[in-house]
Steps between C-alpha positions, in 0.01 A plus 500: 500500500447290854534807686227643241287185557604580890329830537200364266424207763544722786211758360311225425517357829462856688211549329359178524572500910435848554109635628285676208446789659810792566466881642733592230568330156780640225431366196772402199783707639916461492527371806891554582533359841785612651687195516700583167309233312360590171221672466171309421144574460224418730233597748508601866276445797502693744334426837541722802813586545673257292547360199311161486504377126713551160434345222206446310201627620255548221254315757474694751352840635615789720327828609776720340581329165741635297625444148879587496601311148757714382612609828839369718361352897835556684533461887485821681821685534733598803686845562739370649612870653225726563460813683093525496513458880370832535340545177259197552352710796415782300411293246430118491408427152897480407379654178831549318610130615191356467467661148806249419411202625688504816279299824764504753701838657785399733655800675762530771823609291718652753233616725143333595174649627604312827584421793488832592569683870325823599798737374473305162125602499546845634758518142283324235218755634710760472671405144178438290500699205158489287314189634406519872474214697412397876750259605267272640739185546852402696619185314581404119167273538290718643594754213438243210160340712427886488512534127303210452240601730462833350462285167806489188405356191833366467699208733733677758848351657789668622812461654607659810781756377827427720525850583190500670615291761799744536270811540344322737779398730816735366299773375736685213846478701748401250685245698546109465216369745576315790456130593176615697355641243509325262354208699224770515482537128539168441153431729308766306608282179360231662213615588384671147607134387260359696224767410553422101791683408677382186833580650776758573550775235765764529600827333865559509498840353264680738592587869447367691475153318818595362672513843479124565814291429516170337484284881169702564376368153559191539378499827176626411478268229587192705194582699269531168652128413382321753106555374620453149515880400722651213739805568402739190763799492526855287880426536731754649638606162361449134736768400914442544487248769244280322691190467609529866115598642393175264790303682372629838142365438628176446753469826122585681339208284829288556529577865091511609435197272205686349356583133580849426345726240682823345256778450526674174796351330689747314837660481446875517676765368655466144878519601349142726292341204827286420494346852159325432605185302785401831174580699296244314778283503565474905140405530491241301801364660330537842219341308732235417650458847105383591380824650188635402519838369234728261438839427231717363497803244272776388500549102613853484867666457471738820416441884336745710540522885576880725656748406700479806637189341777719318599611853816303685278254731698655810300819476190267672691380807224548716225576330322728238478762732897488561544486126331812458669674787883386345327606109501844630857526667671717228833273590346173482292563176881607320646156659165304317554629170845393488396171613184477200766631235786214609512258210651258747268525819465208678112553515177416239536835357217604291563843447852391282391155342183692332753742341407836665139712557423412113373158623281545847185564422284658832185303522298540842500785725296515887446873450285694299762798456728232327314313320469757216849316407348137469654381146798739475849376490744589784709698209145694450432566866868621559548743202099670614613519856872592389672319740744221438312115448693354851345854668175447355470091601540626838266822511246288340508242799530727745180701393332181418574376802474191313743251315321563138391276295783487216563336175864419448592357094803296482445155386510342174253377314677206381622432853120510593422285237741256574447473845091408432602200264706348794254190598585558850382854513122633559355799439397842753362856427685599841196784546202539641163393347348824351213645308434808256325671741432662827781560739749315300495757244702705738805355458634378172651084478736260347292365186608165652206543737295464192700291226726270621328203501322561176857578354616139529194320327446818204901589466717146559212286393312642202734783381819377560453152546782426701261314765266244437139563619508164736881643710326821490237341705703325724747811571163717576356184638618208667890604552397785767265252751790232438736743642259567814354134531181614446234210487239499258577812252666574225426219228178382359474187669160343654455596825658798496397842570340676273701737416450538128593770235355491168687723202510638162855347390486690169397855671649489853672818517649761763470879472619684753848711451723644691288864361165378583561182736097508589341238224409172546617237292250331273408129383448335833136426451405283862661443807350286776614507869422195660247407286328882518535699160666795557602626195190488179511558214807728592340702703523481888175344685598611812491193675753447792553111577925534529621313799797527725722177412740385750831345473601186611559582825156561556357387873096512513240379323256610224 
């Protein structure tokens, strides 16, 4: 009852303090703040770009008044592991993120858009597959000032991937680095620091990320540390190894003294689902230990990432180009299908944790002669072209000249489930931002790009209700810019930005499928970016007021 009387007296005195006049009022909604408090119902002024009143405000006026009784006000959400880097310059509406609510993209996972040398620029050129792009900038700032420039209607941030730094100074050798370089990694960590980054990300399964030992990590890390950054990491196994590639994230939080994120928890491959509870466990006992460790999860029971991900990692030793050139070596391809048919390889096999051909599904192709396939199972593709499924991964490539975009299913459900109730775990759609139409009908997508979000608030909230509405929030919400030390986002707090998401709790629903991945989910009503209404009525209103929002190692000014 006094916390009751609490919130009364601090409406009344909001209102009561607070000018008459707003640019935006919502009227009578849920407001569920972020913070994990229960939900309550009042007004909210917004003025600018922030939020400068809740609480009663049956006084006052605005130029855009709505009436949202009924509705749930929530704090925009985070992805906390996007890839729309190069989606939002095709496209900067973020439709299919947008669509659910999300206000803030952060990218970087493994790789980042910068900083980038001339042979890096010469190769993302030269690698584009259906969106083309000028690369017009050299840093990880100048990439994400770029993007706002050119005008996003969501928030951008990023991390700078740690193999980026590696390309830049090792290029795809796979050898420990030396002492001298990685001083020279470490001062291209600094200095994406210092432009905004929100830390070091790495990729341990993808060359040449995955060449990098432990000491490099940590190294790299270190560096992100001293301006308050977080190491995020797709660990180097999620398969067999997973409790040791979990272990090895910690040692790098241990030994760096940083917060460390894992990107898409999960224990892959059903033979591995047993492994996920010791997992869970040697977290929480690094938790324990007073290290600060999260994680992040998209709601679905399958990942997607290249096909060239069921290929031994060795194969890329020095490039794509090289990869091709050992792919067609009749003597090297025999030697990699023994290696993706081991049980026990050493390495994040995909190709024998999915279970065989059955389970990779062939999603995005560059060329126009392939992408007849688009939707077919590897099984599908191999029996048409009559050659065996190893054979066919590596034709495909080869004539693709690309990694292809794949879908791999081998997670459970209740594993996935499990991991998004964990109160130390956020959520991702780990894809780019798309829309139904124009060029990225040419390839097909994860329905994660689409649903993920929406999954947690329609399936654990309202059908399952295994979350509450109000740790929904603040797992969509709050948890994410706590993790980053974001200022100012994330809750529903006076003075904040206004970043503000207003939803249909008893409709919000996704629709996309793995089948026909290209739907938007439904029952996010209004969105505002920084005070600016994006999203109306559910439909898009093309407005563009997302901003590039820098870490904490940010030096410059406004």
């Amino acid at each position: 009852m006094r916390r009751f009387l609490g919130i009364i007296l601090c409406g009344f005195l909001a209102a009561c303090s607070q000018p008459d006049h707003y640019d935006v009022i919502l009227r009578g909604g849920t407001v569920v703040d972020g913070t994990g408090s229960p939900a309550f119902v009042a007004d909210i002024g917004l003025t600018g770009d922030r939020i400068a009143a809740i609480g009663d405000l049956a006084e006052a006026e605005a130029a855009l008044d709505l009436d949202v009784t009924g509705l749930t006000v929530a704090p925009g959400f985070t992805n906390m592991l996007s890839w729309a880097s190069i989606s939002l310059i095709e496209d900067g509406r973020s439709q299919s993120d947008i669509r659910q609510g999300v206000t803030l993209e952060v990218m970087g996972e493994g790789s980042s858009m910068g900083p980038l040398n001339e042979a890096m620029k010469t190769r993302m050129r030269e690698t584009q597959g259906d969106i083309k792009f000028d690369v017009a900038w050299n840093t990880l700032g100048e990439y994400l000032n770029h993007l706002e420039s050119r005008g996003v209607s969501t928030n951008v941030a990023s991390f700078i991937g740690a193999a980026t730094p590696r390309k830049f100074v090792i290029g795809y050798d796979d050898r420990a680095a030396s002492a001298d370089e990685i001083e020279a990694m470490q001062a291209l960590v600094r200095e994406a620091m210092e432009e905004g980054a929100m830390g070091v990300a790495s990729s341990l399964i993808y060359p040449p990320g995955s060449f990098a030992d432990t000491d490099e990590l940590i190294a790299l890390a270190r560096a992100a540390a001293e301006y308050d950054g977080v190491y995020a990491s797709h660990i180097r196994d999620e398969g067999s190894g997973l409790i040791e590639a979990i272990d090895e994230l910690i040692t790098i939080a241990r030994e760096a003294d940083i917060r460390a994120e894992i990107y898409h928890l999960k224990s892959s491959g059903e033979a591995n689902w047993p492994l996920f509870d010791q997992a869970i466990a040697n977290v929480e006992a690094a938790k324990a230990e007073g290290l600060e460790i999260f994680a992040d999860v998209y709601t679905y029971p399958a990942s997607a990432t290249g096909l060239n991900a069921a290929v031994p990692p060795w194969v890329q030793e020095g490039g794509f180009d090289e990869s091709v050139r050992r792919m067609k070596d009749p003597a090297i391809r025999k030697k990699l299908i023994e290696e993706m048919n081991d049980t026990d390889s050493d390495w994040d096999n995909m190709y024998e944790q999915v279970g065989g051909p059955d389970n990779i599904l062939l999603v995005g192709f560059r060329t126009a002669m392939l992408k007849p396939l688009t939707g077919k199972t590897l099984t599908q593709v191999a029996e048409q072209r009559g050659t065996s499924p190893e054979e066919t991964i590596f034709d495909l490539i080869i004539e693709d000249n690309s990694r292809i975009d794949t879908v791999y299913f081998g997670q459970s459900p209740d594993i996935v489930r499990q991991a998004s109730l964990l109160p130390w775990v956020s959520f991702n759609s780990d894809e780019a931002s798309l829309a139904p139409e124009g060029v990225f009908l040419e390839s097909s997508a994860h329905p994660r790009a689409y649903g993920s979000f929406a999954r947690v608030l329609g399936t654990y909230v309202r059908d399952e209700g295994v979350l509450s509405i109000e740790e929904a929030v603040r797992k969509l919400a709050a948890l994410p810019v706590d993790v980053l030390s974001i200022q100012d986002r994330g809750r529903l707090l006076e003075g904040h930005f206004a970043d503000v998401v207003v939803f249909d709790a008893t409709r919000i629903t996704d629709h996309a499928t793995f089948a026909a991945p290209h739907q938007y989910a439904t029952g996010m009503l209004h969105v505002f970016v920084n005070g600016e209404q994006v999203l109306k009525d559910g439909d898009h209103t093309g407005a563009t007021p997302g901003r590039f929002v820098r870490g904490p190692g940010w030096i410059g000014t406004d």
